[in-house]
XYZ file of C-alpha atoms in Angstrom:
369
model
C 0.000 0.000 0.000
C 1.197 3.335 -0.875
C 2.036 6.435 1.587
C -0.545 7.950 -0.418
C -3.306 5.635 -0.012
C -2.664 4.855 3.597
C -2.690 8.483 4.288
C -5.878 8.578 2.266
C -7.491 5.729 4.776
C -5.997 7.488 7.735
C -7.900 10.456 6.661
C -11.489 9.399 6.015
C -11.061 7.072 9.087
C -10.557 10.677 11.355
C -13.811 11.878 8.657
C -15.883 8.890 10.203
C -14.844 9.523 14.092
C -15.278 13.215 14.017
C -18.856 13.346 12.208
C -19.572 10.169 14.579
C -18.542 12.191 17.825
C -20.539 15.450 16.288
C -24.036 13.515 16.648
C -23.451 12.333 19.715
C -22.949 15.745 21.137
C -25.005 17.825 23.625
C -26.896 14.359 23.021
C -27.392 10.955 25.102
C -25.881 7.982 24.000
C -28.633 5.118 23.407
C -27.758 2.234 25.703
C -28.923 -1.158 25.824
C -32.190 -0.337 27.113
C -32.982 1.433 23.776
C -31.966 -1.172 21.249
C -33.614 -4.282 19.478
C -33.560 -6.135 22.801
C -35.131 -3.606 24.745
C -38.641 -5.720 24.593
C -37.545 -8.545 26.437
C -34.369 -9.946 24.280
C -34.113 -12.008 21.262
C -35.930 -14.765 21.996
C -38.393 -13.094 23.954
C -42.230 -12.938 23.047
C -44.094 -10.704 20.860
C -46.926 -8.774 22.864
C -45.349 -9.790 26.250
C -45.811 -7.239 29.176
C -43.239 -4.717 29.950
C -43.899 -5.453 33.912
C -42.143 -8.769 33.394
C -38.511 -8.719 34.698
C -37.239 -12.217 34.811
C -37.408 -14.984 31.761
C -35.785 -18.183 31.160
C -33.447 -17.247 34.069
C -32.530 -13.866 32.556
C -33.001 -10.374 33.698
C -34.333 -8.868 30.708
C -35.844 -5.787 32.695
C -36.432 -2.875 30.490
C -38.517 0.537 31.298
C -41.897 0.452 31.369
C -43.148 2.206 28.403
C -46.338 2.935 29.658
C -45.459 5.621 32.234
C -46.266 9.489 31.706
C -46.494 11.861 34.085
C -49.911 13.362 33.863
C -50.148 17.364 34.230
C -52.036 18.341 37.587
C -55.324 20.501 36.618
C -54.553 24.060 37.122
C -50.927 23.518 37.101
C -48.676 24.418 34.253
C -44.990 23.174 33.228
C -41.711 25.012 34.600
C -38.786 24.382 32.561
C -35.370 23.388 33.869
C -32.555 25.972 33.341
C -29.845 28.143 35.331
C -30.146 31.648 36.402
C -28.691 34.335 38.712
C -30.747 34.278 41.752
C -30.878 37.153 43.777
C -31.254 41.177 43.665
C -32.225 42.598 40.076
C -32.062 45.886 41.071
C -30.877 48.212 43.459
C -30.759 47.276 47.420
C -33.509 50.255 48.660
C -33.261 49.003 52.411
C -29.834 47.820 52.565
C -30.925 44.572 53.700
C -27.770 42.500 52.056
C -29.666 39.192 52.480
C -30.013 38.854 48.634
C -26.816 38.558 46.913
C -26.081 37.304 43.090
C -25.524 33.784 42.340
C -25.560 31.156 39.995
C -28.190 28.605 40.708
C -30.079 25.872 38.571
C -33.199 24.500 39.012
C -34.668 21.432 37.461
C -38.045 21.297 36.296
C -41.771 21.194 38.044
C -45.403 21.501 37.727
C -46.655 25.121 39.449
C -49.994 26.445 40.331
C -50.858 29.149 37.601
C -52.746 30.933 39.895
C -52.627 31.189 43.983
C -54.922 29.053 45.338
C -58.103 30.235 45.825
C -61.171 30.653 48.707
C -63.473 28.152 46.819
C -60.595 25.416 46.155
C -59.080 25.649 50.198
C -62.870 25.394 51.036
C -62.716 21.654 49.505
C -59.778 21.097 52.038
C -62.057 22.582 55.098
C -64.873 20.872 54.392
C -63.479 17.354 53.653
C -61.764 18.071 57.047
C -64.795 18.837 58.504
C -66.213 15.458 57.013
C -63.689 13.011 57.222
C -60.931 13.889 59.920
C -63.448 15.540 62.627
C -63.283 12.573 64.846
C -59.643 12.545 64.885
C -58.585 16.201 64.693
C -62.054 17.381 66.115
C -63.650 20.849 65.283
C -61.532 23.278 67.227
C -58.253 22.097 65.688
C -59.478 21.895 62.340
C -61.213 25.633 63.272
C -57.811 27.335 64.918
C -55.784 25.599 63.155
C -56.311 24.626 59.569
C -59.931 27.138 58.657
C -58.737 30.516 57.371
C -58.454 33.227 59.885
C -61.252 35.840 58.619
C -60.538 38.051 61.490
C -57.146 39.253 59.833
C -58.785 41.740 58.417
C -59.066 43.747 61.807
C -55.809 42.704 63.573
C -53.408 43.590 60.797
C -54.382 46.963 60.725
C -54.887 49.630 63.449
C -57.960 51.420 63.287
C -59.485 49.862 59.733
C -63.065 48.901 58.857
C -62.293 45.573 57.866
C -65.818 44.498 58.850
C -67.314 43.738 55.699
C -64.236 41.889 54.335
C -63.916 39.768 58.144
C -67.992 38.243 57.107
C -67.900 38.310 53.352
C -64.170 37.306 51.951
C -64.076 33.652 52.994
C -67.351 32.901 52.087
C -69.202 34.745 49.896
C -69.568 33.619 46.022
C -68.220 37.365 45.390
C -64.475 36.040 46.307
C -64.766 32.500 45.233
C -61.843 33.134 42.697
C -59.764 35.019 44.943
C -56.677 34.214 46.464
C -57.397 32.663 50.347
C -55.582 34.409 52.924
C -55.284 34.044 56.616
C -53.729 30.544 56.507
C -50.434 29.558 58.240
C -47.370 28.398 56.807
C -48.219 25.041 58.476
C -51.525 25.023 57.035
C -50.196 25.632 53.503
C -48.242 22.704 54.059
C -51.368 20.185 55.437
C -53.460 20.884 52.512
C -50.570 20.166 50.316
C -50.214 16.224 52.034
C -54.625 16.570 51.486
C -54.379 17.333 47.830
C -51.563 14.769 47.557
C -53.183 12.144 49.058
C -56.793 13.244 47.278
C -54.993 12.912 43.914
C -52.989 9.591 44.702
C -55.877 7.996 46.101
C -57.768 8.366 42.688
C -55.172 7.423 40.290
C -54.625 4.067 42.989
C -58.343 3.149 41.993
C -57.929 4.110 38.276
C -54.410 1.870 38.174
C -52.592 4.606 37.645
C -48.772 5.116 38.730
C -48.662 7.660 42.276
C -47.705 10.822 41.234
C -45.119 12.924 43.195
C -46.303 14.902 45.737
C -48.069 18.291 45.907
C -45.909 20.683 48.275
C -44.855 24.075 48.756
C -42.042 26.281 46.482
C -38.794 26.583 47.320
C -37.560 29.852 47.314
C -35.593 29.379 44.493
C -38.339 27.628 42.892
C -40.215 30.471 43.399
C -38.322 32.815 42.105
C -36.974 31.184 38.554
C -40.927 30.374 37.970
C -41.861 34.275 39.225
C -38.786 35.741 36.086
C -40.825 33.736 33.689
C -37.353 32.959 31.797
C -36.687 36.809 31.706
C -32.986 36.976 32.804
C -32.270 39.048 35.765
C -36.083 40.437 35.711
C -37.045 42.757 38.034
C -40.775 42.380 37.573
C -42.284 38.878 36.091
C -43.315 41.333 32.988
C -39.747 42.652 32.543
C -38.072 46.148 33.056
C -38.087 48.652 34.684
C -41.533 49.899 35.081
C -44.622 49.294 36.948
C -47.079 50.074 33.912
C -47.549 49.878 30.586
C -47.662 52.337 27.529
C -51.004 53.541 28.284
C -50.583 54.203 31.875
C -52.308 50.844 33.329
C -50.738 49.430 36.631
C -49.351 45.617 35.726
C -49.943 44.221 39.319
C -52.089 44.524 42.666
C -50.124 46.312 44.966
C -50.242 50.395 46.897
C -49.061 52.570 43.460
C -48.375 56.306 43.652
C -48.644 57.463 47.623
C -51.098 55.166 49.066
C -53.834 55.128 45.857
C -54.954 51.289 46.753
C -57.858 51.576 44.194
C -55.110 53.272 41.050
C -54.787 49.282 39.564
C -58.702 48.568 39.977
C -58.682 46.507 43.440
C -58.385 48.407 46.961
C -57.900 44.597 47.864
C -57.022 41.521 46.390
C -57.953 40.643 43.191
C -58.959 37.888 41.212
C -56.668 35.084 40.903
C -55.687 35.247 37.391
C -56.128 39.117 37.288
C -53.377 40.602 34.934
C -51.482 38.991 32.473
C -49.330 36.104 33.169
C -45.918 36.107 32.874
C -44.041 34.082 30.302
C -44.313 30.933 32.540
C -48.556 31.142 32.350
C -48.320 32.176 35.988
C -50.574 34.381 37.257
C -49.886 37.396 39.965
C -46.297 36.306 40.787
C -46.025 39.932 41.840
C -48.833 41.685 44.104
C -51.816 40.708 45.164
C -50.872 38.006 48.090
C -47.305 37.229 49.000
C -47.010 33.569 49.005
C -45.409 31.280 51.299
C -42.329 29.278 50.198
C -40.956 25.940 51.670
C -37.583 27.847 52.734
C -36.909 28.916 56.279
C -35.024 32.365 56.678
C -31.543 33.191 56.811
C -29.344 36.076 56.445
C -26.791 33.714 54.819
C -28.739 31.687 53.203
C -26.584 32.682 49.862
C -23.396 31.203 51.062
C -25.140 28.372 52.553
C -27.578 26.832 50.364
C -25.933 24.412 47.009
C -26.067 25.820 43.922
C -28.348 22.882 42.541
C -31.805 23.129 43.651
C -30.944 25.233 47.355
C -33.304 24.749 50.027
C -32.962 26.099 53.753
C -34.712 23.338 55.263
C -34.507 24.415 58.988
C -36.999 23.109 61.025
C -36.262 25.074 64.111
C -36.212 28.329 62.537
C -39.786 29.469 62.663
C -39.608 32.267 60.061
C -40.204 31.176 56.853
C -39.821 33.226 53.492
C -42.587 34.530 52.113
C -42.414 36.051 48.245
C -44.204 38.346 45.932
C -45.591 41.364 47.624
C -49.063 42.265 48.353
C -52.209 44.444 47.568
C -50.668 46.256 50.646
C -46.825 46.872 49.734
C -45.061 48.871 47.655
C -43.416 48.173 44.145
C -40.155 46.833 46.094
C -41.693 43.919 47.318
C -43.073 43.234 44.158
C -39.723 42.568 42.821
C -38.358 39.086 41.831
C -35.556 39.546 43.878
C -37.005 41.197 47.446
C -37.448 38.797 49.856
C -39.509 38.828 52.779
C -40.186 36.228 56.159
C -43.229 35.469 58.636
C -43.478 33.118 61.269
C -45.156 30.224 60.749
C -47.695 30.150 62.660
C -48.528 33.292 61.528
C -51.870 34.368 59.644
C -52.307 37.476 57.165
C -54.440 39.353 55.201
C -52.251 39.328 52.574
C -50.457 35.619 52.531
C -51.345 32.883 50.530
C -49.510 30.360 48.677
C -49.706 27.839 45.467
C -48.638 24.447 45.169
C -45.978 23.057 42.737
C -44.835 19.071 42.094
C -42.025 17.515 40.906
C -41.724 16.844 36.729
C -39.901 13.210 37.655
C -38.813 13.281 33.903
C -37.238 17.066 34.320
C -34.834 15.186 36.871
C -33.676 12.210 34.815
C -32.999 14.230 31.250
C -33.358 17.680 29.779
C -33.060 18.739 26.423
C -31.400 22.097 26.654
C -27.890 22.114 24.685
C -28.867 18.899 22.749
C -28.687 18.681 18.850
C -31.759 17.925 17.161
């Protein structure tokens, strides 16, 4: 063989490796699990169920083709991705409990809108119904039933009369945002809803689905930018209206004109335009509660891969958002904000988010199509 030809060989050989290596990357390799065998082997039968593991003495195991997770109602799909958590804009109280950082969050199912008066009275009153011999009425009353009398103790010489007897449970705020409920009580009617849903699919032979629970902070926050890097509202920069003057949010605009974006209180649910995410009111209207408990260091502390402050003996827990009541500052995606959890407001609620199971085995971003 000539130089010329083995050089020739030698060349179209590298050809074949490099295009090979170019479609495997940003990609997944396919494995054994994905090949001809992956329904049972060679000699395995046609039709035969995927649940079977073991044949002929064999483990011929494969995945079970059958399983999708199943999008909650109401609930609409984060994405996975990386962003720089913290401050977007400038530090008005000097607080320095927010710094920059590089975080990543894999993906989840999240409540489009906070949950509502008429969908936490299903919780109450299958309380009422099912757990009243166990709990009995005056726990499931103190503890669990929204606080209507908020609306008097939160602020000093109010009429909050009509809203004590009519928010709750009137048909008029059905589609509002429930407030008055506890951290803790966030967190039962999470495990209820978990359990409600799980206990269905069990009787329709359906797989359990992961469970319903509270945001993390960081959750929280990448669903509340909407995918808007470094966003100080969910809507973008810098302002707090649009073109034609109309306030973007439920919150206290101007000095104190409650009434200037068209609610002196809360406001429907899904009032405004959601953000890029389909989420609804991620700024104003009620500041929600996240899963987080507080610290001033929780930057430095927490990982960079999904961070959680799970500290159950601090009893301040981080609230997000901003309120009918607050100013634009706590509006922004990077403000935060505590309670204590045992705490009930006029102007905290919360929404519900679960795990997408298939957002923590793969993702698609960087991969060649």
């Amino acid at each position: 063989m000539s130089k010329r030809v083995f050089f020739g060989c030698a060349t179209k050989g590298a050809w074949i490796l490099m295009v090979a290596m170019m479609l495997q990357s940003c990609g997944f390799v396919k494995d054994k699990f994905g090949g001809k065998n992956s329904k049972g082997g060679k000699g395995g039968k046609k039709g035969a169920k995927q649940e079977i593991g073991v044949r002929n003495g064999e483990v011929i195991a494969t995945g079970r083709k059958d399983y999708k997770q199943d999008t909650p109602f109401g609930m609409v799909l984060i994405p996975s991705g990386s962003f720089m958590m913290g401050q977007a804009d400038e530090d008005v109280a000097a607080t320095q409990v927010n710094f920059n950082r590089r975080v990543t969050i894999t993906s989840f199912y999240m409540d489009d809108t906070e949950v509502t008066n008429h969908e936490y009275r299903q919780f109450v009153a299958s309380l009422m119904t099912d757990s009243l011999s166990v709990l009995g009425e005056e726990e499931i009353i103190s503890k669990y039933h929204p606080d209507t009398t908020v609306w008097k103790k939160d602020f000093t010489y109010h009429n909050g009369d009509p809203m004590l007897e009519y928010y709750y449970s009137h048909p008029a705020f059905d589609t509002y945002p429930v407030v008055g409920v506890s951290w803790k009580a966030a967190r039962y009617f999470s495990e209820w809803r978990s359990n409600l849903y799980n206990d269905y699919r069990a009787k329709e032979g359906k797989y359990r689905s992961p469970k319903f629970r509270l945001p993390t902070e960081a959750e929280w926050e990448w669903a509340a930018r909407g995918g808007r890097a470094s966003a100080k509202y969910p809507w973008g920069n810098p302002y707090v209206a649009n073109g034609k003057g109309c306030f973007l949010a439920n919150f206290k605009p101007q000095r104190g004109n409650y009434d200037a974006d068209g609610y002196p209180y809360t406001a429907p649910a899904n009032a405004y335009n959601a953000n890029d995410y389909g989420l609804y009111n991620m700024a104003g209207n009620v500041a929600e509660w996240t899963l987080d408990a507080y610290a001033d260091n929780a930057t430095i502390v927490n990982w960079d891969m999904n961070p959680m402050n799970d500290n159950p003996d601090e009893p301040r827990k981080i609230v997000r958002g901003g309120s009918w009541k607050d100013v634009a500052y706590f509006l922004e995606t990077g403000t935060r904000g505590w309670e204590y959890e045992d705490n009930k407001r006029s102007f905290i609620g919360f929404r519900c988010v679960v795990e997408n199971l298939a957002g923590r085995a793969a993702t698609t971003r960087g991969r060649k199509r």
